[in-house]
Amino acid sequence: MIMVGKNCLMKRMLPLILLMCGTALCARAETVKVPILFKINDPLTRFRTVGGGFAEDPEKYVWAFQINQLPELLKKDNLSFGYYSDTDNDPKTGLPPWDFMLNIRPKENKLSVLRIAGGKYRGYALYPDDYVIAAAGDMLYVALRKEVVKDQNFGRKFTMRLISNHSNSIPDKDGTIPSFWPDRKIDREKAFGTFEPMFNFQGFQSAALRLTKIPYAVKIGETEGYSIWNFCGEHFEENEKMPPVIAEEKILRVRAARGEWEAAHLAISAKKPFRTFKVLSGLLKKDSGEEFPPDALKIYYPGYATNAYGKNMTDVLYPVYRPSRSAHHFAVIDAHPPYNLPAGSYRGSLRLEINGKVIKTVIPFEIEVLDFTFPQVRSFKTACHVHPGYPGGGKAGHSLLHQWGFSTQLPYLDGKLTWGPKINIGSNPLLDFSLYDRFCRNFFQKKHQSVCVNTFFMLGSHGTMSKRHWVKTGRKKAIGTDPEADRNIARAAAEFRDYLKKNCWLDKFIFILWDEPYSSVYGDILNTAAIIRKAAPELILGIYIDATQPGLMRDNLIDVWMFPAVNALPNAWKYRQKGQKFWIYNQTGMGSLEYPAAVPRLFYWFAYHKKLDGMLYWCVNFLNKPGRKNGAYLIQATEFTWFYPDADDPQTVYPSLRLLMAREGLDDYEYFKALEKSKRDPSLLQAIGKQVRLDSKTGNMVYDVRSNYELQKIRENMIRQLEADR
């Protein structure tokens, strides 16, 4: 259900939504008999996969797995299964010994599919209506549309292997490295009966239930054969029709605080595509004659990117118009009122130059500068990793994020990232801050960054420990207790504390101790945290962790817990200790060009409502090579491409509509904080939590408002309340 208020978009769009859904919501039920292709007689080993099967029909493939105590296993936090298969019984065709993999997350109802061919990995793009995950007794069933993997063949003989992140394993002789249950060779013509209970297949979901925008337009006018409208930041396909008009506005308006970026979204529809297109802004003035600085106004032209489903959709914000096959032409007018600009309304107009000719139509345009000033350092802490090894990883990528209010994870200067001061083992002092100090002063004093998420003290990743920074040259790793490393860690912590304290930066550093640890290293984490706590209790310690660990949380040695997904939060809240802070990394609504524009914006509404303390993103430029297909930017890993490097000059970057919407959400957070300090009725702040919430069963985010137009109305209401307090 998409509820957006009394006079809501939902009510106006209901006939269209019902037309889109049709009768697809009434799925047919079907009982699927899946043959048993392997069976193990081991009823006692907890969570062991003791049976497997496979079936297909013209519509779908179905995998079946019998798992001991599956109902109990399904209660585990962060549960996931990995399925590995050699589909043609030939290890040479994939990366030995598999060529096909599934990642199954039943609690979140998420499936990902990976194929390996020619030594290369290929992920399939799945919609939620492409698969079904179901459990019945000790049976786990997975159904997948054949169409999605139509280039994948499953032979008569292949292998099956299923493990979970909670499966028991057989220890090796040294008792440390787990060996998972072996692959099972199966023959599809040799079955041992069918699994019970059978798979009650209710059909795939309707495509109408996908998290996509409800098409709409806000009409501005019609003239000279053109329709002029506000597209509200939504993404559009290249061949999409003009959406239904839900409202009319005679003027294009921006309302922004000093120091804020705020955008207006203009679309012009014609009978055929333009060869050239340009938006011209006239001088904007107050009634008193004061002018809005022209250099505080930027105009972008949304261009197309091709997503993993082969759809060309607007997302790339180019500084000049790039022709396409679409009859719709988009522009984003981005205003950034300077900190010293007087408040008030600056009025003027926009003109349109189409195919080299300025048309007669004038579009009224107004920028209202609010008597409210944004802080130079944003209230909500962000830490975006810009990878130096990928296109856009240089100055341009960092500068774009800084300008739009985001902090980057690490200090950047002179074309380099820095991880920390130089370590001189055996010297006194142990740390040399001379070069690092230049980076930090630029980062905090010039770039106004909010936080540095630092891996200087990070000891390892997953199940592997490495203390190589803290021991003598030549000693690569130290597993277990290492007195020399422990002494050096304590000295470094004290010296780092003294440096930060002298510069008043103690609250601006989070020191990560481990990256997504296995339970086998928890003791090492707590031991190191205790060493640092004793030597420098003022330092803030953090951890990247993909599951909730009550034992680690109860010790209260870790200050900042960074979870990869919001579905970890409900259980984490149960064990949260006083003073512990929660961050999310990744999963912030940037994952699809088909999402409504409201989705990346609403993450920050959710963060405020649920009192999250920050967001870390790794990484924002995860592209091997910029490329284009049919005039559109080719993008596969959407969620890791916040901006687009130029194909000819990878150090020139273009923003994205998704990044702009995330920026709007980050700015909304400032209005929430301002309202929090006001004396107004708190009901408006309480209401923001109704726009996005966590599903009680899956823990995933549910967006009860999917229209950026509706979010702008809520923002306007907040502004009116703030103005009433002045």
XYZ file of C-alpha atoms in Angstrom:
726
model
C 0.000 0.000 0.000
C 1.337 3.423 -0.992
C -0.220 5.932 1.387
C 0.624 9.579 0.854
C -1.974 11.622 2.676
C -5.555 12.856 2.325
C -5.247 14.558 -1.070
C -2.685 12.065 -2.165
C -0.984 11.001 -5.327
C -2.228 7.471 -4.720
C -5.866 8.577 -4.955
C -5.235 10.393 -8.231
C -3.237 7.530 -9.713
C -5.428 4.611 -8.556
C -7.001 3.887 -11.977
C -3.558 3.764 -13.574
C -2.186 1.470 -10.850
C -5.118 -0.930 -11.199
C -4.564 -0.973 -14.955
C -0.878 -1.761 -14.434
C -1.665 -4.566 -11.978
C -4.489 -6.120 -13.957
C -5.268 -9.602 -12.704
C -1.606 -10.454 -12.101
C -2.057 -10.057 -8.365
C -4.300 -13.111 -8.382
C -1.525 -15.705 -8.705
C -2.349 -19.320 -9.526
C -1.437 -22.011 -7.004
C 0.471 -25.104 -8.127
C 1.921 -28.093 -6.282
C 5.395 -28.860 -7.633
C 6.869 -32.326 -7.160
C 10.645 -32.031 -6.940
C 12.558 -35.319 -7.375
C 15.101 -36.340 -4.726
C 18.464 -36.461 -6.498
C 20.681 -36.982 -3.480
C 19.999 -38.065 0.085
C 22.227 -38.389 3.180
C 21.330 -40.429 6.246
C 22.310 -37.960 8.971
C 19.283 -36.743 10.932
C 21.261 -35.490 13.937
C 23.782 -32.941 12.639
C 22.194 -29.536 13.147
C 21.509 -27.482 10.043
C 23.138 -29.997 7.694
C 21.843 -30.227 4.110
C 20.766 -33.875 3.878
C 18.943 -33.845 0.552
C 18.763 -31.993 -2.724
C 16.662 -31.970 -5.859
C 15.966 -30.094 -9.065
C 12.984 -29.715 -11.393
C 12.061 -27.641 -14.413
C 9.082 -26.836 -16.591
C 8.635 -24.380 -19.483
C 8.316 -21.448 -17.049
C 10.788 -22.075 -14.241
C 13.588 -23.947 -12.547
C 13.054 -25.218 -8.993
C 15.750 -26.215 -6.498
C 14.862 -28.156 -3.349
C 17.026 -28.640 -0.262
C 16.234 -30.700 2.813
C 17.954 -29.162 5.851
C 17.972 -30.526 9.378
C 16.121 -28.268 11.836
C 15.365 -25.703 9.107
C 12.620 -23.896 11.123
C 15.175 -23.249 13.885
C 17.807 -22.179 11.350
C 15.412 -19.665 9.802
C 15.327 -17.805 13.124
C 19.063 -17.038 12.929
C 20.199 -13.466 12.310
C 21.580 -12.507 8.909
C 20.937 -16.006 7.527
C 22.211 -16.714 4.029
C 22.804 -19.819 1.918
C 25.368 -20.326 -0.807
C 24.551 -22.810 -3.572
C 27.401 -23.974 -5.813
C 27.011 -26.121 -8.905
C 28.980 -27.506 -11.824
C 26.026 -27.539 -14.194
C 27.582 -29.526 -17.060
C 29.787 -31.915 -15.062
C 32.848 -30.283 -16.606
C 35.029 -28.284 -14.172
C 36.930 -26.715 -17.085
C 33.977 -24.600 -18.218
C 33.838 -22.444 -15.090
C 36.200 -21.562 -12.320
C 36.847 -25.019 -10.829
C 34.867 -26.640 -9.526
C 31.720 -24.543 -10.179
C 30.116 -22.499 -12.928
C 26.794 -21.479 -11.340
C 25.991 -20.024 -7.918
C 22.999 -18.798 -5.940
C 23.020 -16.591 -2.871
C 19.782 -17.173 -0.969
C 18.613 -14.923 1.876
C 15.233 -16.343 2.951
C 14.473 -13.864 5.740
C 14.841 -10.905 3.381
C 13.384 -12.810 0.407
C 16.424 -11.983 -1.724
C 18.156 -14.067 -4.359
C 21.225 -13.341 -6.453
C 22.515 -15.492 -9.307
C 26.079 -15.713 -10.589
C 27.379 -17.517 -13.653
C 31.048 -18.200 -14.411
C 32.011 -18.581 -18.066
C 35.343 -18.072 -19.772
C 36.960 -17.296 -16.451
C 34.635 -14.325 -15.901
C 31.849 -13.754 -13.395
C 28.472 -12.581 -14.626
C 25.686 -11.578 -12.293
C 22.106 -11.800 -13.512
C 19.808 -8.852 -12.925
C 16.813 -10.077 -10.945
C 13.559 -8.342 -10.159
C 11.721 -9.447 -6.991
C 9.065 -11.025 -9.227
C 11.643 -13.252 -10.972
C 11.990 -15.688 -8.101
C 10.266 -17.264 -5.105
C 11.913 -18.496 -1.897
C 9.727 -20.691 0.300
C 10.128 -23.004 3.283
C 7.943 -25.923 4.360
C 9.018 -28.067 7.283
C 12.656 -28.994 6.690
C 12.376 -28.130 2.988
C 13.768 -24.977 1.378
C 12.527 -24.289 -2.162
C 13.825 -21.758 -4.680
C 11.997 -21.070 -7.965
C 13.553 -18.949 -10.719
C 12.066 -17.798 -14.008
C 13.740 -19.593 -16.915
C 13.722 -16.424 -18.974
C 16.145 -14.739 -16.556
C 18.876 -17.367 -17.093
C 17.990 -18.395 -20.646
C 21.670 -18.649 -21.636
C 22.358 -21.128 -18.814
C 22.008 -24.860 -19.504
C 21.580 -27.564 -16.878
C 22.798 -30.951 -18.070
C 21.658 -34.399 -17.089
C 24.526 -34.733 -14.611
C 25.800 -31.919 -12.425
C 26.871 -31.192 -8.869
C 25.000 -29.589 -5.977
C 26.359 -28.062 -2.806
C 24.538 -25.890 -0.265
C 26.041 -24.301 2.834
C 24.861 -21.574 5.149
C 26.666 -19.076 7.320
C 25.316 -21.040 10.303
C 26.088 -24.556 9.040
C 28.123 -26.955 11.117
C 31.381 -27.932 9.435
C 34.017 -30.620 9.802
C 37.230 -29.159 11.296
C 40.562 -29.931 9.693
C 43.255 -31.733 11.643
C 44.491 -28.524 13.282
C 40.928 -27.700 14.282
C 41.004 -24.173 12.821
C 39.950 -24.118 9.163
C 36.462 -25.437 8.365
C 35.933 -27.868 5.491
C 32.385 -27.597 4.233
C 30.268 -30.513 3.116
C 31.456 -31.807 -0.276
C 29.780 -31.440 -3.661
C 27.145 -34.040 -4.476
C 27.105 -35.489 -7.984
C 23.578 -36.047 -9.195
C 21.936 -37.651 -12.214
C 18.578 -36.147 -13.154
C 17.419 -39.493 -14.544
C 18.052 -41.273 -11.246
C 15.635 -40.006 -8.614
C 14.791 -41.459 -5.210
C 11.196 -40.322 -4.961
C 9.909 -36.778 -4.382
C 10.343 -34.402 -1.474
C 7.677 -33.910 1.170
C 6.126 -31.528 1.948
C 5.840 -30.565 -1.706
C 6.434 -27.062 -3.032
C 3.219 -25.039 -2.904
C 4.062 -22.596 -5.694
C 1.761 -19.562 -5.578
C 3.152 -18.051 -8.760
C 5.618 -15.243 -9.296
C 4.670 -11.777 -8.068
C 3.151 -9.166 -10.318
C 5.653 -6.842 -11.959
C 3.452 -3.993 -10.732
C 4.674 -4.646 -7.192
C 8.262 -3.697 -8.011
C 9.752 -0.712 -6.248
C 9.419 1.679 -9.181
C 8.023 5.148 -9.600
C 4.380 5.960 -10.120
C 4.557 8.068 -13.313
C 3.475 11.673 -12.846
C 4.135 15.190 -14.112
C 3.539 18.648 -12.666
C 2.441 20.842 -15.564
C 3.983 24.286 -16.029
C 2.556 25.181 -19.431
C 2.091 24.411 -23.126
C 3.367 26.648 -25.884
C 4.663 26.584 -29.461
C 3.990 22.844 -29.700
C 5.872 21.976 -26.507
C 4.664 20.674 -23.154
C 6.637 22.129 -20.239
C 6.526 20.277 -16.935
C 8.308 19.542 -13.690
C 9.653 15.960 -13.658
C 10.480 16.169 -9.917
C 13.795 14.352 -10.262
C 12.299 11.033 -11.391
C 14.097 8.688 -13.797
C 12.597 8.170 -17.253
C 13.172 5.552 -19.906
C 14.246 6.732 -23.324
C 11.026 5.514 -24.976
C 8.664 6.429 -22.122
C 5.487 8.393 -22.765
C 4.804 11.669 -20.997
C 3.269 10.730 -17.627
C -0.171 11.854 -16.404
C -0.415 15.394 -15.029
C -1.280 15.406 -11.318
C -0.878 19.136 -10.574
C -0.186 22.500 -12.218
C 2.287 25.207 -11.211
C 2.696 28.414 -13.196
C 6.193 29.102 -11.899
C 9.335 27.052 -11.393
C 10.506 27.727 -7.866
C 13.442 26.848 -5.619
C 13.410 27.501 -1.874
C 16.779 27.020 -0.217
C 18.708 28.009 2.876
C 22.044 29.782 2.641
C 24.737 27.176 2.042
C 22.227 24.603 0.766
C 22.025 23.120 -2.725
C 18.455 22.807 -3.996
C 17.289 21.859 -7.488
C 14.339 22.512 -9.784
C 13.499 19.909 -12.425
C 12.369 21.010 -15.877
C 11.141 18.837 -18.757
C 10.123 19.827 -22.292
C 8.223 17.331 -24.424
C 8.062 17.668 -28.195
C 6.962 15.634 -31.199
C 10.524 14.540 -31.930
C 13.960 14.686 -30.289
C 15.943 17.930 -30.238
C 19.313 18.186 -31.949
C 20.423 20.822 -29.450
C 18.866 22.110 -26.254
C 19.867 24.767 -23.763
C 18.250 26.454 -20.756
C 19.143 30.134 -20.438
C 18.729 31.881 -17.106
C 18.141 35.593 -16.992
C 19.217 37.802 -14.106
C 17.410 37.017 -10.859
C 16.670 40.039 -8.650
C 14.916 40.969 -5.445
C 12.427 43.814 -5.471
C 15.113 45.863 -3.708
C 17.481 45.303 -6.655
C 19.867 42.788 -5.061
C 20.935 40.085 -7.510
C 21.347 36.357 -7.148
C 24.958 35.538 -8.160
C 24.932 33.843 -11.596
C 27.844 31.608 -10.603
C 25.704 30.178 -7.759
C 23.428 28.590 -10.347
C 24.330 25.431 -12.294
C 22.331 23.770 -15.032
C 22.616 20.046 -15.753
C 21.059 18.002 -18.539
C 20.074 14.461 -17.504
C 21.423 11.901 -19.949
C 20.904 8.185 -20.209
C 22.522 5.197 -18.567
C 21.885 1.570 -19.512
C 21.200 -0.588 -16.480
C 21.732 -4.321 -16.025
C 18.275 -5.005 -17.508
C 19.167 -3.218 -20.744
C 16.930 -0.215 -20.035
C 18.101 3.273 -20.972
C 17.108 5.609 -18.145
C 17.967 9.184 -17.197
C 20.606 9.468 -14.490
C 23.816 11.124 -15.743
C 23.879 14.890 -15.094
C 25.853 16.381 -17.982
C 26.886 20.060 -18.136
C 25.654 20.209 -21.753
C 22.749 18.528 -23.495
C 23.476 15.227 -25.233
C 21.003 14.210 -27.963
C 19.004 11.025 -27.526
C 16.094 9.216 -29.151
C 13.652 10.575 -26.576
C 11.051 13.242 -27.292
C 11.419 14.397 -23.670
C 14.259 16.758 -22.801
C 15.328 17.308 -19.224
C 17.202 19.985 -17.296
C 18.104 20.387 -13.630
C 18.534 23.960 -12.370
C 20.664 23.744 -9.241
C 20.884 26.724 -6.885
C 23.455 27.250 -4.129
C 22.757 30.467 -2.178
C 26.042 31.790 -0.737
C 26.422 32.056 3.027
C 26.438 35.881 2.902
C 23.435 36.312 0.587
C 20.478 38.308 1.997
C 17.269 36.338 2.432
C 14.325 37.013 0.150
C 12.823 36.150 -3.236
C 14.994 36.546 -6.337
C 12.772 36.560 -9.427
C 13.485 36.276 -13.103
C 12.879 33.885 -15.962
C 14.238 31.008 -17.989
C 14.404 30.869 -21.790
C 14.760 27.770 -23.953
C 17.109 27.450 -26.894
C 15.925 24.561 -29.074
C 17.804 23.429 -32.179
C 19.803 26.656 -32.135
C 16.789 28.982 -31.816
C 15.558 30.745 -28.662
C 11.795 30.276 -28.505
C 9.492 33.088 -27.422
C 8.160 31.342 -24.337
C 9.393 32.675 -20.994
C 9.245 30.421 -17.925
C 8.884 32.377 -14.667
C 11.628 31.324 -12.252
C 12.137 32.217 -8.604
C 14.753 31.391 -5.995
C 13.615 32.113 -2.463
C 16.583 32.323 -0.113
C 15.455 31.415 3.381
C 16.558 33.293 6.460
C 18.252 30.142 7.615
C 21.892 29.066 7.228
C 23.166 25.537 6.764
C 26.170 24.433 8.839
C 29.354 23.964 6.818
C 29.764 20.569 8.469
C 26.596 18.524 8.009
C 24.829 17.205 11.108
C 24.505 13.651 9.808
C 27.888 11.960 9.512
C 28.806 10.413 6.172
C 31.973 8.673 5.005
C 32.058 7.851 1.282
C 35.031 5.877 0.036
C 36.298 7.123 -3.335
C 38.524 4.304 -4.572
C 41.785 5.689 -6.012
C 42.168 2.682 -8.314
C 38.927 3.256 -10.243
C 37.922 6.014 -12.701
C 36.919 9.218 -10.954
C 38.992 8.331 -7.904
C 40.968 11.563 -7.995
C 40.302 15.173 -7.134
C 37.095 15.556 -9.164
C 35.259 12.738 -7.393
C 36.271 13.949 -3.946
C 35.430 17.574 -4.786
C 31.931 16.733 -6.036
C 31.055 14.908 -2.825
C 32.543 17.665 -0.667
C 30.623 20.390 -2.529
C 27.344 18.541 -2.082
C 27.745 18.093 1.676
C 29.105 14.541 1.861
C 32.265 13.615 3.708
C 34.715 11.202 2.163
C 36.100 8.380 4.245
C 39.765 9.395 4.233
C 41.780 12.614 3.840
C 42.757 13.366 0.229
C 45.438 15.815 -0.905
C 47.820 16.244 -3.838
C 46.304 13.301 -5.691
C 46.701 10.852 -2.808
C 44.670 9.222 -0.050
C 46.276 8.710 3.321
C 45.523 5.991 5.851
C 47.443 7.455 8.767
C 50.781 8.742 10.064
C 54.051 7.006 9.251
C 54.959 4.157 11.618
C 58.587 3.887 12.730
C 58.946 0.585 14.601
C 61.646 0.894 17.253
C 61.644 4.712 17.254
C 60.432 7.163 19.852
C 57.955 8.599 19.080
C 56.500 5.669 17.193
C 54.335 7.783 14.863
C 55.409 10.581 12.525
C 52.511 13.018 11.894
C 54.419 15.568 9.787
C 52.855 14.623 6.418
C 49.589 13.332 7.831
C 48.970 16.670 9.529
C 48.801 18.426 6.124
C 46.157 15.967 4.957
C 44.056 16.353 8.105
C 44.109 20.157 8.121
C 42.954 20.226 4.513
C 40.283 17.600 5.282
C 38.734 19.216 8.354
C 39.562 22.926 8.125
C 39.323 23.556 4.384
C 36.946 20.833 3.184
C 34.759 20.887 6.342
C 34.486 17.100 6.556
C 32.498 15.599 9.407
C 34.412 12.419 10.220
C 37.343 10.210 9.249
C 36.596 6.474 9.349
C 40.133 5.232 9.782
C 41.562 1.716 9.375
C 44.916 2.543 10.965
C 44.319 0.042 13.796
C 42.424 -2.533 11.701
C 43.798 -5.987 12.488
C 42.172 -8.103 9.816
C 39.242 -9.064 7.634
C 36.749 -11.908 8.058
C 38.742 -14.769 9.639
C 42.264 -13.580 8.797
C 44.360 -11.605 11.260
C 47.322 -9.477 10.210
C 49.330 -7.302 12.590
C 52.060 -6.522 10.082
C 51.991 -2.777 10.826
C 52.960 -3.368 14.427
C 55.913 -5.763 14.233
C 59.478 -5.649 12.938
C 60.217 -5.670 9.219
C 60.084 -9.129 7.708
C 57.387 -10.540 9.997
C 54.392 -10.641 7.717
C 51.694 -11.916 10.058
C 51.124 -12.672 13.685
C 48.339 -15.081 14.561
C 47.251 -15.026 18.184
C 49.039 -13.168 20.950
C 52.010 -11.031 19.937
C 53.475 -9.033 22.873
C 55.524 -6.733 20.633
C 52.516 -5.863 18.493
C 50.372 -5.272 21.578
C 52.953 -2.883 23.055
C 53.217 -0.954 19.787
C 49.438 -0.720 19.441
C 49.216 0.761 22.946
C 51.974 3.303 22.192
C 50.394 4.255 18.864
C 46.975 4.704 20.468
C 48.386 7.059 23.094
C 50.346 9.091 20.529
C 47.360 9.296 18.162
C 45.150 10.387 21.075
C 47.577 13.175 21.989
C 47.706 14.394 18.373
C 43.905 14.483 17.998
C 43.397 16.086 21.389
C 45.834 18.879 20.558
C 43.849 19.654 17.367
C 40.367 19.174 18.903
C 39.641 16.271 16.530
C 38.991 13.486 19.029
C 35.306 13.305 18.052
C 36.110 13.275 14.324
C 37.930 9.918 14.129
C 36.463 6.419 14.227
C 39.116 3.696 14.330
C 37.934 0.447 12.732
C 39.308 -2.732 14.337
C 37.999 -5.425 11.993
C 36.171 -5.948 8.724
C 33.177 -8.324 9.018
C 34.800 -10.728 11.512
C 34.157 -14.427 11.928
C 33.417 -15.595 15.448
C 36.881 -17.199 15.594
C 38.523 -13.766 15.922
C 36.188 -12.145 18.480
C 38.729 -12.756 21.228
C 41.431 -10.928 19.274
C 39.092 -7.979 18.676
C 38.203 -7.665 22.349
C 41.843 -8.075 23.403
C 42.988 -5.283 21.076
C 40.057 -3.045 22.035
C 41.005 -3.500 25.699
C 44.638 -2.552 24.948
C 43.552 0.655 23.195
C 40.953 1.437 25.866
C 43.620 1.223 28.573
C 46.192 3.301 26.668
C 43.821 5.898 25.159
C 40.234 5.604 26.417
C 39.215 8.754 24.504
C 39.617 7.102 21.066
C 36.405 6.020 19.316
C 36.565 2.376 18.201
C 34.402 0.858 15.474
C 33.784 -2.365 13.607
C 32.308 -3.380 10.247
C 30.064 -6.306 11.102
C 27.552 -8.223 8.994
C 25.631 -9.765 11.890
C 24.544 -8.766 15.366
C 26.833 -10.195 18.040
C 25.313 -9.765 21.528
C 28.505 -10.927 23.245
C 30.661 -8.311 21.550
C 28.071 -5.613 22.209
C 27.673 -6.467 25.890
C 31.407 -6.027 26.514
C 30.894 -2.394 25.432
C 34.474 -2.032 24.169
C 33.315 -1.084 20.652
C 31.713 2.362 20.302
C 30.508 2.368 16.679
C 28.791 -0.592 15.034
C 28.587 -0.437 11.245
C 26.035 -2.813 9.694
C 25.796 -3.514 5.938
C 21.991 -3.508 5.874
C 19.085 -2.074 7.824
C 17.600 -5.518 8.474
C 20.328 -6.049 11.103
C 18.930 -3.188 13.171
C 15.870 -4.732 14.902
C 17.988 -7.368 16.626
C 20.879 -4.952 17.254
C 18.576 -2.547 19.087
C 17.841 -5.292 21.619
C 21.478 -5.480 22.726
C 22.536 -1.864 22.278
C 24.562 -0.604 25.229
C 24.571 2.960 26.505
C 26.731 5.177 24.313
C 27.002 2.733 21.395
C 26.389 4.273 17.970
C 24.912 2.545 14.919
C 25.908 3.207 11.315
C 24.812 1.637 8.032
C 27.197 0.960 5.173
C 25.811 0.563 1.656
C 22.055 -0.186 1.232
C 21.048 3.476 1.161
C 18.639 3.420 -1.784
C 21.203 3.939 -4.560
C 20.814 0.444 -6.011
C 18.605 0.929 -9.067
C 17.808 3.450 -11.783
C 14.228 2.196 -11.635
C 13.676 3.183 -8.012
C 11.462 6.205 -7.365
C 13.446 9.410 -6.838
C 12.233 9.415 -3.237
C 14.141 6.235 -2.316
C 17.724 7.562 -1.949
C 16.301 10.689 -0.335
C 14.229 8.770 2.196
C 17.225 6.909 3.620
C 18.118 10.096 5.524
C 14.547 10.449 6.783
C 14.807 6.886 8.037
C 18.208 7.646 9.604
C 16.742 10.575 11.518
C 13.623 8.734 12.636
C 15.572 5.661 13.792
C 18.387 7.739 15.312
C 21.169 6.271 13.175
C 24.498 7.979 13.756
C 26.076 7.809 10.324
C 26.464 6.224 6.900
C 29.598 4.736 5.356
C 29.636 3.762 1.685
C 32.148 1.462 0.021
C 32.631 2.496 -2.650
C 31.050 5.224 -4.779
C 33.090 4.745 -7.996
C 33.281 0.975 -8.395
C 33.663 0.971 -12.191
C 36.342 -0.916 -14.090
C 35.988 1.129 -17.253
C 33.634 3.908 -18.339
C 31.729 2.905 -21.445
C 28.691 3.660 -23.564
C 26.184 1.578 -25.467
C 23.864 3.120 -28.066
C 24.709 6.600 -26.791
C 23.956 5.741 -23.153
C 26.342 5.222 -20.277
C 26.711 1.483 -19.629
C 26.375 0.696 -15.926
C 26.146 -2.733 -14.278
C 26.836 -2.167 -10.551
C 24.405 0.727 -10.129
C 24.634 1.036 -6.356
C 28.405 1.559 -6.507
C 28.283 4.309 -9.140
C 27.292 7.531 -7.444
C 28.819 9.589 -10.230
C 29.969 8.935 -13.791
C 33.578 9.351 -14.953
C 33.917 10.705 -18.482
C 34.742 7.946 -20.983
C 37.580 9.990 -22.503
C 38.828 11.648 -19.320
C 38.163 9.408 -16.283
C 39.174 12.226 -13.916
C 36.235 14.337 -15.130
C 33.078 13.220 -13.353
C 29.375 13.888 -13.800
C 26.878 13.709 -10.913
C 23.856 11.421 -11.033
C 20.188 12.032 -10.314
C 20.495 9.436 -7.544
C 23.348 11.361 -5.929
C 21.334 14.577 -6.205
C 18.370 12.923 -4.465
C 20.654 11.572 -1.738
C 21.973 15.108 -1.315
C 18.402 16.380 -0.929
C 17.871 13.807 1.818
C 21.078 14.831 3.571
C 19.845 18.431 3.451
C 16.398 17.422 4.723
C 18.187 16.094 7.796
C 19.277 19.673 8.604
C 15.642 20.803 8.573
C 14.764 17.948 10.918
C 17.498 19.056 13.325
C 16.365 22.687 13.093
C 12.750 21.722 13.816
C 13.962 19.629 16.722
C 15.381 22.791 18.298
C 12.274 24.865 17.614
C 9.330 25.293 19.972
C 6.797 24.069 17.452
C 4.443 21.108 17.726
C 6.636 17.991 17.318
C 3.939 16.118 15.376
C 5.544 16.970 12.025
C 8.837 15.416 13.071
C 7.002 12.371 14.350
C 5.211 12.088 11.014
C 8.410 11.741 8.991
C 8.788 8.220 10.314
C 5.580 7.275 8.505
C 7.150 7.819 5.085
C 9.603 4.914 5.366
C 9.730 2.028 7.831
C 11.072 -1.482 8.402
C 8.965 -4.461 7.433
C 8.291 -6.489 10.572
C 8.953 -9.832 8.828
C 11.923 -9.182 6.519
C 13.516 -6.171 8.202
C 13.702 -4.457 4.799
C 12.760 -0.834 4.202
C 9.195 -0.169 3.054
C 8.485 3.130 1.291
C 4.972 4.314 2.048
C 5.648 7.450 -0.014
C 7.137 6.863 -3.447
C 6.726 10.350 -4.897
C 9.398 13.021 -4.625
C 6.660 15.578 -5.273
C 4.974 14.527 -2.013
C 8.297 14.749 -0.143
C 8.733 18.301 -1.419
C 5.317 19.171 0.014
C 6.395 17.844 3.414
C 9.627 19.845 3.132
C 7.599 22.984 2.361
C 5.566 22.398 5.510
C 8.761 22.131 7.567
C 10.041 25.381 6.093
C 6.786 27.166 6.959
C 7.077 26.009 10.562
C 10.686 27.199 10.798
C 9.764 30.573 9.310
C 6.949 30.942 11.845
C 9.514 30.679 14.643
C 11.475 33.683 13.403
